[in-house]
């Protein structure tokens, strides 16, 4: 019964008996206009469950509920009734199959389009004529429509489930026009999930036409000065200890900055290969727009000396977004490389000037992990990020461009300077040696924190077959981590290894531990292709650099 009988309790039992006797009339709809939020929400939830039950029985859509939703959407009158209609319709769409959803959405297409046109601003609007709650409910509905379109893989009709993707210009307008901070954040997170193919908590590839429309909307908005219109409010604070930037407690909303950056990066990564988007000349301009925007909102105390370091500055504390950004930058670099008539050294220099050199990003990633191969193994085993896909694509490029890695390591070593005065905060975390923070007071204690002390997902040396090996390797790892930790606590001391040597060693150690786990059938999937790539990379490094001190398995 979809929980209908349980939802109608207490004084609403009489309403429940009437509802159960007739599938064509829903008395709960009359409560959609109630000023009591609890009563209106309960009525919307009960009505949604009953509508789904009636439709699944083949009786058809209850006309009372359908006419109420259509009339309310066409009137676009903000209030409890509109909120209840949006919530109940979203719940119905979530519970229906794609075929039934297609039919119902075709009937409500005109009214939903009218509602979106009224609530989502155009470029000439001066304010948003709605409440934040109402807009968030509309965003939930649009996300369901986008997710349904992703699941159908473009098989749905062009004017029905594509309705969610058609609202991108208005959604971008919500971010650019004055509105509540939580509304901006909620809208940007929806756009990010859609472009990363994660709308509705799923993961699938959007149809080419829908992604193209969304991408065109983003790029057109950037060309029209969309980034200049965005105001980044201070981040949300819920108490506890709060760090300050130069005596100022307010910082930019990092969630918003990460989401906005990923929206633009994902758009570029998906569009640079499309000839209608302008080929390889487009990303140059859009990346420069992004860096200009970040320079305005990243705290001035953080001095980014190399554009490639923005990936660590922005995403150092958010692993899933960090991997998505690295994958997007790699896709932009690989696509642009074929469209530019430059030799290898010129291409890498141009990539650094755009902040999309994949070698710099990979070295900075390893540096933020203190070159700990076991943390890379955590990411390989964990399915919550796209690290495996990113690593495979990068290794395929690396085995053909080892000189590029050597050049990137050399450039980063030249920029390496002691980092002092970092007062915490997400924008400093994991930023590596190419970002400095101005001194702002005593540095808080960070003992026991950081990548080297993070709890691991798996105890990799717990096999009964390797007790002696476990003890030996654990002591070696402890010694190595101790030297790295002492190096981090005293940055003024000399660097014991070059970045390139430490990178090679980290990849060799990763190959060794993956091989051991796979040979004992302890690895969760078949890593043969990954092992071959790692072996090819080591061989390429040996050929180019004459490095014969790789770790033996």
Short mmCIF file of C-alpha atoms in Angstrom, two decimals:
data_model
loop_
_atom_site.label_atom_id
_atom_site.label_comp_id
_atom_site.label_asym_id
_atom_site.label_seq_id
_atom_site.Cartn_x
_atom_site.Cartn_y
_atom_site.Cartn_z
CA UNK A 1 0.00 0.00 0.00
CA UNK A 2 3.10 2.24 -0.27
CA UNK A 3 2.71 3.08 3.40
CA UNK A 4 -0.52 5.02 2.83
CA UNK A 5 -2.33 3.54 5.82
CA UNK A 6 0.63 4.29 8.10
CA UNK A 7 0.92 7.89 6.92
CA UNK A 8 -2.69 8.75 7.76
CA UNK A 9 -2.83 8.57 11.52
CA UNK A 10 -4.85 10.15 14.33
CA UNK A 11 -7.43 12.67 13.12
CA UNK A 12 -6.83 11.74 9.47
CA UNK A 13 -8.14 8.15 9.71
CA UNK A 14 -11.53 9.22 8.39
CA UNK A 15 -9.79 10.77 5.39
CA UNK A 16 -7.93 7.50 4.87
CA UNK A 17 -11.13 5.44 4.75
CA UNK A 18 -12.63 7.75 2.11
CA UNK A 19 -9.41 7.62 0.07
CA UNK A 20 -9.24 3.84 0.16
CA UNK A 21 -12.83 3.55 -1.08
CA UNK A 22 -12.28 5.71 -4.15
CA UNK A 23 -9.27 5.90 -6.40
CA UNK A 24 -10.59 8.85 -8.41
CA UNK A 25 -10.92 11.39 -5.59
CA UNK A 26 -8.13 12.41 -3.22
CA UNK A 27 -9.26 14.49 -0.23
CA UNK A 28 -5.60 15.01 0.74
CA UNK A 29 -5.25 17.43 -2.17
CA UNK A 30 -7.50 19.87 -0.34
CA UNK A 31 -4.88 20.07 2.40
CA UNK A 32 -2.15 21.21 -0.01
CA UNK A 33 -3.15 24.82 0.76
CA UNK A 34 -2.97 24.37 4.52
CA UNK A 35 -0.89 26.94 6.38
CA UNK A 36 0.29 24.19 8.70
CA UNK A 37 3.56 22.95 7.12
CA UNK A 38 3.29 19.54 8.76
CA UNK A 39 -0.26 18.97 7.55
CA UNK A 40 0.44 20.10 3.98
CA UNK A 41 3.58 17.95 3.79
CA UNK A 42 1.77 14.92 5.20
CA UNK A 43 -1.03 15.40 2.67
CA UNK A 44 1.48 15.67 -0.20
CA UNK A 45 3.30 12.53 0.88
CA UNK A 46 0.08 10.54 1.29
CA UNK A 47 -1.25 11.73 -2.06
CA UNK A 48 1.99 10.78 -3.82
CA UNK A 49 1.91 7.25 -2.40
CA UNK A 50 -1.72 6.79 -3.36
CA UNK A 51 -1.22 8.16 -6.90
CA UNK A 52 1.59 5.68 -7.50
CA UNK A 53 -0.54 2.82 -6.17
CA UNK A 54 -3.47 3.76 -8.40
CA UNK A 55 -1.30 4.11 -11.50
CA UNK A 56 0.39 0.76 -10.89
CA UNK A 57 -3.05 -0.87 -10.70
CA UNK A 58 -3.84 0.49 -14.17
CA UNK A 59 -6.69 2.73 -13.03
CA UNK A 60 -5.07 5.92 -14.35
CA UNK A 61 -3.99 9.21 -12.82
CA UNK A 62 -6.44 10.57 -10.21
CA UNK A 63 -7.96 13.65 -11.90
CA UNK A 64 -8.18 15.63 -8.67
CA UNK A 65 -4.43 15.46 -8.08
CA UNK A 66 -3.57 15.97 -11.76
CA UNK A 67 -5.79 19.06 -12.20
CA UNK A 68 -4.53 20.59 -8.97
CA UNK A 69 -0.89 20.23 -10.03
CA UNK A 70 -1.56 21.58 -13.52
CA UNK A 71 -3.57 24.56 -12.27
CA UNK A 72 -0.99 25.43 -9.60
CA UNK A 73 1.95 25.22 -11.99
CA UNK A 74 0.24 27.39 -14.58
CA UNK A 75 -0.69 30.02 -12.00
CA UNK A 76 2.90 30.06 -10.63
CA UNK A 77 1.61 31.36 -7.31
CA UNK A 78 4.29 30.82 -4.66
CA UNK A 79 2.87 29.30 -1.49
CA UNK A 80 2.15 26.08 0.40
CA UNK A 81 0.04 24.62 -2.42
CA UNK A 82 2.83 25.01 -4.97
CA UNK A 83 5.36 23.47 -2.58
CA UNK A 84 3.07 20.49 -1.93
CA UNK A 85 2.43 19.95 -5.64
CA UNK A 86 6.15 20.06 -6.43
CA UNK A 87 7.00 17.64 -3.63
CA UNK A 88 4.25 15.15 -4.48
CA UNK A 89 5.05 15.22 -8.21
CA UNK A 90 8.75 14.61 -7.51
CA UNK A 91 7.89 11.62 -5.33
CA UNK A 92 5.58 10.21 -7.99
CA UNK A 93 8.28 10.56 -10.66
CA UNK A 94 10.79 8.81 -8.39
CA UNK A 95 8.55 5.78 -7.91
CA UNK A 96 7.24 5.32 -11.46
CA UNK A 97 8.81 3.30 -14.25
CA UNK A 98 10.25 5.13 -17.23
CA UNK A 99 7.35 4.27 -19.57
CA UNK A 100 4.67 5.55 -17.20
CA UNK A 101 6.81 8.56 -16.34
CA UNK A 102 7.05 9.40 -20.03
CA UNK A 103 3.26 9.44 -20.42
CA UNK A 104 2.60 11.49 -17.29
CA UNK A 105 5.34 13.98 -18.09
CA UNK A 106 3.95 14.46 -21.59
CA UNK A 107 0.64 15.57 -20.06
CA UNK A 108 2.29 17.95 -17.58
CA UNK A 109 5.01 19.21 -19.92
CA UNK A 110 3.31 22.54 -20.67
CA UNK A 111 2.55 23.40 -17.04
CA UNK A 112 6.04 22.43 -15.79
CA UNK A 113 7.64 24.51 -18.55
CA UNK A 114 5.51 27.49 -17.57
CA UNK A 115 6.52 27.08 -13.93
CA UNK A 116 10.22 26.93 -14.81
CA UNK A 117 9.93 30.03 -16.96
CA UNK A 118 8.31 31.91 -14.08
CA UNK A 119 10.66 30.81 -11.31
CA UNK A 120 14.01 30.63 -13.10
CA UNK A 121 15.32 34.10 -14.04
CA UNK A 122 16.33 35.23 -17.48
CA UNK A 123 19.23 37.56 -18.21
CA UNK A 124 17.06 40.68 -17.84
CA UNK A 125 15.65 39.78 -14.41
CA UNK A 126 16.62 41.94 -11.48
CA UNK A 127 15.42 39.62 -8.71
CA UNK A 128 14.10 36.12 -8.13
CA UNK A 129 10.30 36.12 -7.57
CA UNK A 130 10.20 33.09 -5.27
CA UNK A 131 11.17 31.66 -1.94
CA UNK A 132 14.29 29.61 -1.51
CA UNK A 133 12.29 26.57 -0.37
CA UNK A 134 10.14 26.61 -3.49
CA UNK A 135 13.15 26.84 -5.78
CA UNK A 136 14.89 23.96 -3.97
CA UNK A 137 11.79 21.80 -4.52
CA UNK A 138 11.89 22.73 -8.20
CA UNK A 139 15.57 21.76 -8.30
CA UNK A 140 14.67 18.35 -6.85
CA UNK A 141 12.12 17.87 -9.62
CA UNK A 142 14.58 18.89 -12.34
CA UNK A 143 17.21 16.53 -10.93
CA UNK A 144 14.75 13.64 -11.12
CA UNK A 145 14.04 14.52 -14.76
CA UNK A 146 17.76 14.71 -15.58
CA UNK A 147 18.45 11.42 -13.82
CA UNK A 148 15.60 9.74 -15.67
CA UNK A 149 16.98 11.03 -18.96
CA UNK A 150 20.44 9.66 -18.07
CA UNK A 151 19.00 6.26 -17.25
CA UNK A 152 17.08 6.13 -20.51
CA UNK A 153 20.26 6.96 -22.42
CA UNK A 154 18.55 9.37 -24.79
CA UNK A 155 15.71 6.99 -25.73
CA UNK A 156 13.09 9.28 -24.22
CA UNK A 157 11.13 11.72 -26.32
CA UNK A 158 12.86 15.00 -27.14
CA UNK A 159 10.30 17.15 -25.35
CA UNK A 160 9.63 15.18 -22.20
CA UNK A 161 12.48 13.92 -20.03
CA UNK A 162 14.83 16.39 -21.76
CA UNK A 163 12.84 19.09 -20.00
CA UNK A 164 15.31 19.13 -17.10
CA UNK A 165 18.30 19.73 -19.35
CA UNK A 166 16.48 22.52 -21.19
CA UNK A 167 16.43 24.64 -18.02
CA UNK A 168 20.21 25.16 -17.83
CA UNK A 169 20.17 28.86 -18.83
CA UNK A 170 17.72 29.59 -16.02
CA UNK A 171 19.70 27.53 -13.51
CA UNK A 172 22.86 29.42 -14.39
CA UNK A 173 20.90 32.63 -13.87
CA UNK A 174 19.97 31.53 -10.34
CA UNK A 175 23.68 31.33 -9.50
CA UNK A 176 24.46 34.72 -11.03
CA UNK A 177 21.56 36.74 -9.63
CA UNK A 178 21.19 37.78 -5.96
CA UNK A 179 19.63 34.93 -4.01
CA UNK A 180 20.09 33.05 -0.75
CA UNK A 181 23.54 31.45 -0.43
CA UNK A 182 22.08 27.98 0.11
CA UNK A 183 20.09 28.32 -3.11
CA UNK A 184 23.24 29.15 -5.10
CA UNK A 185 25.10 26.24 -3.54
CA UNK A 186 22.22 23.82 -4.13
CA UNK A 187 21.93 24.90 -7.78
CA UNK A 188 25.65 24.59 -8.48
CA UNK A 189 25.79 21.15 -6.87
CA UNK A 190 22.94 20.02 -9.13
CA UNK A 191 24.75 21.32 -12.22
CA UNK A 192 27.96 19.62 -11.10
CA UNK A 193 26.28 16.25 -10.54
CA UNK A 194 24.56 16.45 -13.90
CA UNK A 195 27.79 17.20 -15.78
CA UNK A 196 29.64 14.49 -13.85
CA UNK A 197 26.84 12.04 -14.80
CA UNK A 198 25.80 11.62 -11.14
CA UNK A 199 22.34 13.21 -11.14
CA UNK A 200 19.96 11.26 -8.93
CA UNK A 201 22.87 9.46 -7.20
CA UNK A 202 23.46 7.37 -10.32
CA UNK A 203 26.31 7.33 -12.78
CA UNK A 204 25.68 7.03 -16.49
CA UNK A 205 26.57 8.86 -19.68
CA UNK A 206 24.20 11.64 -20.77
CA UNK A 207 22.89 11.69 -24.34
CA UNK A 208 25.10 13.67 -26.70
CA UNK A 209 22.40 16.22 -27.57
CA UNK A 210 21.53 16.93 -23.94
CA UNK A 211 25.13 17.36 -22.83
CA UNK A 212 25.78 19.57 -25.84
CA UNK A 213 22.86 21.83 -24.93
CA UNK A 214 24.01 22.11 -21.32
CA UNK A 215 27.60 22.79 -22.38
CA UNK A 216 26.55 25.46 -24.84
CA UNK A 217 24.57 27.15 -22.07
CA UNK A 218 27.58 27.20 -19.73
CA UNK A 219 30.01 28.48 -22.34
CA UNK A 220 27.58 31.13 -23.59
CA UNK A 221 27.03 32.31 -20.01
CA UNK A 222 30.78 32.58 -19.41
CA UNK A 223 31.20 34.59 -22.61
CA UNK A 224 28.40 36.89 -21.42
CA UNK A 225 30.20 37.62 -18.13
CA UNK A 226 28.43 35.07 -15.91
CA UNK A 227 31.47 34.59 -13.67
CA UNK A 228 31.70 38.33 -13.02
CA UNK A 229 28.12 38.34 -11.68
CA UNK A 230 28.68 35.59 -9.10
CA UNK A 231 29.13 36.71 -5.51
CA UNK A 232 30.75 34.19 -3.15
CA UNK A 233 29.49 34.60 0.39
CA UNK A 234 31.38 33.46 3.46
CA UNK A 235 31.28 29.78 4.25
CA UNK A 236 28.72 28.32 6.62
CA UNK A 237 29.85 28.11 10.25
CA UNK A 238 28.25 25.82 12.83
CA UNK A 239 30.46 26.55 15.83
CA UNK A 240 33.61 24.98 17.15
CA UNK A 241 37.09 26.23 16.41
CA UNK A 242 37.39 28.51 13.40
CA UNK A 243 40.63 29.58 11.77
CA UNK A 244 41.13 33.05 10.33
CA UNK A 245 42.85 34.54 7.33
CA UNK A 246 45.03 37.42 8.51
CA UNK A 247 42.77 38.18 11.43
CA UNK A 248 39.60 37.91 9.31
CA UNK A 249 37.28 35.06 10.16
CA UNK A 250 35.27 35.08 6.93
CA UNK A 251 36.35 32.91 4.03
CA UNK A 252 34.80 32.21 0.66
CA UNK A 253 32.37 29.32 0.40
CA UNK A 254 34.72 26.51 -0.64
CA UNK A 255 31.87 24.17 -1.61
CA UNK A 256 30.59 26.76 -4.05
CA UNK A 257 34.06 27.45 -5.45
CA UNK A 258 34.73 23.73 -5.99
CA UNK A 259 31.34 23.13 -7.59
CA UNK A 260 31.65 26.11 -9.92
CA UNK A 261 35.17 25.11 -10.95
CA UNK A 262 34.07 21.55 -11.70
CA UNK A 263 31.09 22.78 -13.74
CA UNK A 264 33.41 24.75 -16.01
CA UNK A 265 36.13 22.07 -16.11
CA UNK A 266 33.66 19.29 -16.89
CA UNK A 267 32.10 21.39 -19.62
CA UNK A 268 35.49 22.00 -21.23
CA UNK A 269 36.54 18.37 -20.87
CA UNK A 270 33.41 17.24 -22.68
CA UNK A 271 33.43 19.93 -25.35
CA UNK A 272 37.00 20.34 -26.54
CA UNK A 273 36.66 17.31 -28.80
CA UNK A 274 33.47 18.61 -30.43
CA UNK A 275 34.08 20.62 -33.58
CA UNK A 276 30.91 22.67 -33.07
CA UNK A 277 32.33 23.94 -29.78
CA UNK A 278 35.28 25.56 -31.48
CA UNK A 279 37.89 22.82 -31.19
CA UNK A 280 41.02 23.40 -29.15
CA UNK A 281 40.91 27.22 -29.14
CA UNK A 282 38.03 27.45 -26.67
CA UNK A 283 39.61 26.08 -23.46
CA UNK A 284 42.30 28.75 -23.48
CA UNK A 285 39.78 31.51 -22.97
CA UNK A 286 37.55 29.67 -20.52
CA UNK A 287 40.42 28.53 -18.30
CA UNK A 288 41.68 32.10 -18.15
CA UNK A 289 38.17 33.18 -17.10
CA UNK A 290 38.25 30.56 -14.34
CA UNK A 291 41.68 31.61 -13.03
CA UNK A 292 40.62 35.25 -13.03
CA UNK A 293 37.52 34.38 -11.01
CA UNK A 294 39.48 32.32 -8.48
CA UNK A 295 42.06 35.08 -8.01
CA UNK A 296 39.24 37.35 -6.83
CA UNK A 297 37.82 34.92 -4.29
CA UNK A 298 40.74 32.83 -3.03
CA UNK A 299 42.05 34.60 0.12
CA UNK A 300 44.93 36.94 -0.75
CA UNK A 301 47.05 35.35 1.97
CA UNK A 302 47.33 32.25 -0.22
CA UNK A 303 49.86 33.03 -2.94
CA UNK A 304 49.58 30.58 -5.84
CA UNK A 305 52.90 30.70 -7.66
CA UNK A 306 51.95 28.16 -10.33
CA UNK A 307 48.51 27.84 -11.94
CA UNK A 308 48.63 24.04 -11.83
CA UNK A 309 48.63 24.32 -8.02
CA UNK A 310 45.03 25.54 -8.04
CA UNK A 311 43.93 21.90 -8.21
CA UNK A 312 45.45 21.30 -4.76
CA UNK A 313 44.32 24.65 -3.37
CA UNK A 314 40.68 24.04 -4.31
CA UNK A 315 40.23 20.29 -3.99
CA UNK A 316 42.81 19.24 -1.40
CA UNK A 317 40.18 18.29 1.18
CA UNK A 318 37.59 16.68 -1.12
CA UNK A 319 38.91 13.44 -2.61
CA UNK A 320 36.10 12.74 -5.08
CA UNK A 321 36.15 16.29 -6.48
CA UNK A 322 39.96 16.20 -6.60
CA UNK A 323 39.96 13.11 -8.82
CA UNK A 324 37.19 14.50 -11.02
CA UNK A 325 39.17 17.72 -11.50
CA UNK A 326 42.38 15.82 -12.31
CA UNK A 327 40.52 13.69 -14.85
CA UNK A 328 38.94 16.77 -16.43
CA UNK A 329 42.27 18.60 -16.69
CA UNK A 330 43.84 15.51 -18.27
CA UNK A 331 41.04 15.30 -20.83
CA UNK A 332 41.45 18.98 -21.70
CA UNK A 333 45.21 18.58 -22.09
CA UNK A 334 44.99 15.47 -24.28
CA UNK A 335 42.35 17.03 -26.52
CA UNK A 336 44.13 20.35 -26.88
CA UNK A 337 47.47 18.69 -27.60
CA UNK A 338 46.27 17.38 -30.93
CA UNK A 339 44.90 20.76 -32.01
CA UNK A 340 48.04 22.81 -31.35
CA UNK A 341 51.09 22.76 -33.61
CA UNK A 342 53.69 22.77 -30.83
CA UNK A 343 56.59 20.55 -29.93
CA UNK A 344 56.68 18.68 -26.61
CA UNK A 345 58.48 21.36 -24.58
CA UNK A 346 56.30 24.15 -25.97
CA UNK A 347 53.15 22.14 -25.30
CA UNK A 348 54.08 21.53 -21.66
CA UNK A 349 54.91 25.21 -21.21
CA UNK A 350 51.57 26.18 -22.73
CA UNK A 351 49.80 23.64 -20.49
CA UNK A 352 51.40 25.14 -17.37
CA UNK A 353 50.39 28.62 -18.49
CA UNK A 354 46.79 27.32 -18.62
CA UNK A 355 47.10 25.36 -15.37
CA UNK A 356 46.30 22.01 -17.02
CA UNK A 357 49.68 20.21 -17.09
CA UNK A 358 48.79 16.61 -16.08
CA UNK A 359 52.35 15.89 -14.89
CA UNK A 360 52.24 18.79 -12.44
CA UNK A 361 48.88 17.63 -11.16
CA UNK A 362 50.09 14.06 -10.62
CA UNK A 363 53.26 15.13 -8.79
CA UNK A 364 51.27 17.52 -6.60
CA UNK A 365 48.82 14.72 -5.85
CA UNK A 366 51.63 12.40 -4.74
CA UNK A 367 53.21 15.22 -2.79
CA UNK A 368 49.98 15.81 -0.88
CA UNK A 369 50.07 12.08 0.04
CA UNK A 370 53.72 12.39 1.13
CA UNK A 371 54.47 9.95 -1.72
CA UNK A 372 52.79 7.18 0.27
CA UNK A 373 51.91 4.36 -2.13
CA UNK A 374 49.52 2.78 0.38
CA UNK A 375 47.21 5.80 0.10
CA UNK A 376 47.19 5.36 -3.66
CA UNK A 377 46.23 1.75 -3.02
CA UNK A 378 43.35 2.96 -0.85
CA UNK A 379 42.02 4.95 -3.79
CA UNK A 380 42.45 2.01 -6.16
CA UNK A 381 40.35 -0.19 -3.90
CA UNK A 382 37.76 2.45 -2.99
CA UNK A 383 34.90 2.88 -5.49
CA UNK A 384 33.83 6.33 -4.28
CA UNK A 385 36.15 8.22 -6.64
CA UNK A 386 37.19 7.94 -10.29
CA UNK A 387 40.85 7.49 -9.33
CA UNK A 388 41.28 4.18 -11.19
CA UNK A 389 40.02 5.69 -14.44
CA UNK A 390 42.19 8.77 -13.98
CA UNK A 391 45.33 6.77 -13.12
CA UNK A 392 44.96 4.45 -16.11
CA UNK A 393 44.54 7.37 -18.51
CA UNK A 394 47.48 9.23 -17.00
CA UNK A 395 49.80 6.20 -17.07
CA UNK A 396 48.98 5.62 -20.73
CA UNK A 397 50.09 9.17 -21.41
CA UNK A 398 53.10 8.98 -19.09
CA UNK A 399 54.70 5.97 -20.78
CA UNK A 400 54.89 8.03 -23.99
CA UNK A 401 55.91 11.30 -22.34
CA UNK A 402 58.37 10.54 -19.55
CA UNK A 403 60.37 13.65 -20.39
CA UNK A 404 57.28 15.70 -19.60
CA UNK A 405 57.19 14.28 -16.07
CA UNK A 406 60.89 15.02 -15.61
CA UNK A 407 60.38 18.60 -16.81
CA UNK A 408 57.39 19.11 -14.51
CA UNK A 409 59.33 17.80 -11.51
CA UNK A 410 62.19 20.14 -12.31
CA UNK A 411 59.86 23.13 -12.62
CA UNK A 412 58.14 22.33 -9.33
CA UNK A 413 61.47 21.87 -7.58
CA UNK A 414 62.53 25.35 -8.69
CA UNK A 415 59.39 26.75 -7.12
CA UNK A 416 59.81 24.77 -3.91
CA UNK A 417 60.15 27.06 -0.91
CA UNK A 418 59.46 26.64 2.79
CA UNK A 419 55.78 27.00 3.61
CA UNK A 420 55.24 28.91 6.83
CA UNK A 421 52.38 30.46 8.66
CA UNK A 422 49.57 28.35 7.24
CA UNK A 423 46.74 28.70 9.73
CA UNK A 424 44.68 25.75 8.58
CA UNK A 425 41.52 25.91 6.53
CA UNK A 426 40.58 23.93 3.49
CA UNK A 427 42.16 26.20 0.92
CA UNK A 428 45.61 25.54 2.38
CA UNK A 429 45.26 21.82 2.85
CA UNK A 430 47.38 19.67 0.60
CA UNK A 431 48.49 22.58 -1.52
CA UNK A 432 52.07 21.40 -1.76
CA UNK A 433 55.16 23.51 -2.10
CA UNK A 434 53.93 25.90 -4.78
CA UNK A 435 51.45 27.68 -2.53
CA UNK A 436 52.37 29.96 0.34
CA UNK A 437 50.25 31.45 3.09
CA UNK A 438 51.24 34.68 4.79
CA UNK A 439 51.91 34.43 8.53
CA UNK A 440 48.80 35.22 10.54
CA UNK A 441 49.72 34.15 14.04
CA UNK A 442 50.61 31.00 15.94
CA UNK A 443 50.11 27.85 13.96
CA UNK A 444 47.64 25.37 15.53
CA UNK A 445 48.89 21.93 16.40
CA UNK A 446 48.32 19.42 13.62
CA UNK A 447 49.92 16.39 15.18
CA UNK A 448 48.21 13.19 14.20
CA UNK A 449 46.61 14.72 11.12
CA UNK A 450 47.43 14.76 7.44
CA UNK A 451 47.64 12.08 4.78
CA UNK A 452 50.44 10.11 6.40
CA UNK A 453 48.41 9.50 9.54
CA UNK A 454 45.04 8.82 7.90
CA UNK A 455 43.34 5.55 8.76
CA UNK A 456 43.57 3.17 5.83
CA UNK A 457 40.65 1.33 4.36
CA UNK A 458 42.36 -2.05 4.39
CA UNK A 459 45.19 -3.63 6.35
CA UNK A 460 47.23 -4.75 3.37
CA UNK A 461 49.73 -6.88 5.25
CA UNK A 462 47.32 -8.98 7.32
CA UNK A 463 47.65 -12.21 5.33
CA UNK A 464 48.66 -15.28 7.33
CA UNK A 465 51.02 -16.24 4.51
CA UNK A 466 53.18 -13.16 4.95
CA UNK A 467 53.82 -12.74 8.68
CA UNK A 468 57.56 -12.26 8.27
CA UNK A 469 57.13 -10.06 5.24
CA UNK A 470 54.53 -8.03 7.10
CA UNK A 471 56.92 -7.32 9.97
CA UNK A 472 59.78 -6.42 7.66
CA UNK A 473 57.78 -4.16 5.36
CA UNK A 474 55.91 -2.52 8.21
CA UNK A 475 59.20 -1.48 9.80
CA UNK A 476 60.41 -0.18 6.45
CA UNK A 477 57.23 1.83 5.96
CA UNK A 478 57.42 3.18 9.51
CA UNK A 479 60.98 4.32 8.90
CA UNK A 480 60.04 5.95 5.63
CA UNK A 481 57.03 7.73 7.12
CA UNK A 482 59.15 8.96 10.01
CA UNK A 483 61.64 10.55 7.65
CA UNK A 484 58.85 12.12 5.61
CA UNK A 485 57.05 13.41 8.70
CA UNK A 486 60.24 14.95 10.05
CA UNK A 487 60.76 16.58 6.67
CA UNK A 488 57.26 18.06 6.80
CA UNK A 489 57.63 19.37 10.34
CA UNK A 490 60.95 21.05 9.47
CA UNK A 491 60.46 22.41 5.95
CA UNK A 492 63.60 24.54 6.23
CA UNK A 493 65.78 21.42 6.04
CA UNK A 494 67.23 20.03 2.83
CA UNK A 495 65.18 17.82 0.54
CA UNK A 496 66.62 14.31 0.67
CA UNK A 497 65.23 13.17 -2.70
CA UNK A 498 64.25 14.85 -5.92
CA UNK A 499 60.57 14.88 -6.85
CA UNK A 500 61.18 12.66 -9.84
CA UNK A 501 63.00 10.02 -7.79
CA UNK A 502 60.25 9.96 -5.18
CA UNK A 503 57.58 9.74 -7.89
CA UNK A 504 59.32 6.77 -9.53
CA UNK A 505 59.76 5.05 -6.19
CA UNK A 506 56.10 5.58 -5.27
CA UNK A 507 54.88 4.03 -8.54
CA UNK A 508 57.29 1.11 -8.12
CA UNK A 509 56.06 0.47 -4.59
CA UNK A 510 52.47 0.65 -5.79
CA UNK A 511 53.16 -1.93 -8.49
CA UNK A 512 54.83 -4.20 -5.96
CA UNK A 513 52.03 -4.20 -3.42
CA UNK A 514 49.32 -4.60 -6.08
CA UNK A 515 51.22 -7.55 -7.55
CA UNK A 516 51.55 -9.22 -4.15
CA UNK A 517 47.90 -8.79 -3.30
CA UNK A 518 46.83 -10.03 -6.72
CA UNK A 519 49.10 -13.09 -6.54
CA UNK A 520 47.42 -14.07 -3.26
CA UNK A 521 43.94 -13.33 -4.65
CA UNK A 522 43.43 -10.52 -2.14
CA UNK A 523 42.83 -7.72 -4.65
CA UNK A 524 39.13 -6.95 -5.25
CA UNK A 525 39.39 -6.96 -9.06
CA UNK A 526 41.78 -8.07 -11.80
CA UNK A 527 44.58 -5.46 -11.98
CA UNK A 528 46.52 -7.08 -14.83
CA UNK A 529 46.11 -4.11 -17.17
CA UNK A 530 47.13 -1.70 -14.42
CA UNK A 531 50.20 -3.79 -13.56
CA UNK A 532 51.23 -3.83 -17.21
CA UNK A 533 50.90 -0.05 -17.41
CA UNK A 534 52.96 0.42 -14.25
CA UNK A 535 55.63 -1.93 -15.63
CA UNK A 536 55.69 -0.03 -18.93
CA UNK A 537 56.08 3.25 -17.06
CA UNK A 538 59.03 1.86 -15.07
CA UNK A 539 60.61 0.59 -18.27
CA UNK A 540 60.17 3.99 -19.92
CA UNK A 541 61.75 5.64 -16.92
CA UNK A 542 64.70 3.27 -17.05
CA UNK A 543 65.21 3.95 -20.74
CA UNK A 544 65.00 7.72 -20.38
CA UNK A 545 66.80 8.28 -17.11
CA UNK A 546 68.93 5.18 -16.66
CA UNK A 547 67.36 4.61 -13.26
CA UNK A 548 68.20 1.02 -12.28
CA UNK A 549 67.23 1.20 -8.62
CA UNK A 550 63.57 0.32 -8.98
CA UNK A 551 62.14 -1.80 -6.21
CA UNK A 552 62.01 -5.53 -6.97
CA UNK A 553 58.83 -7.43 -6.35
#
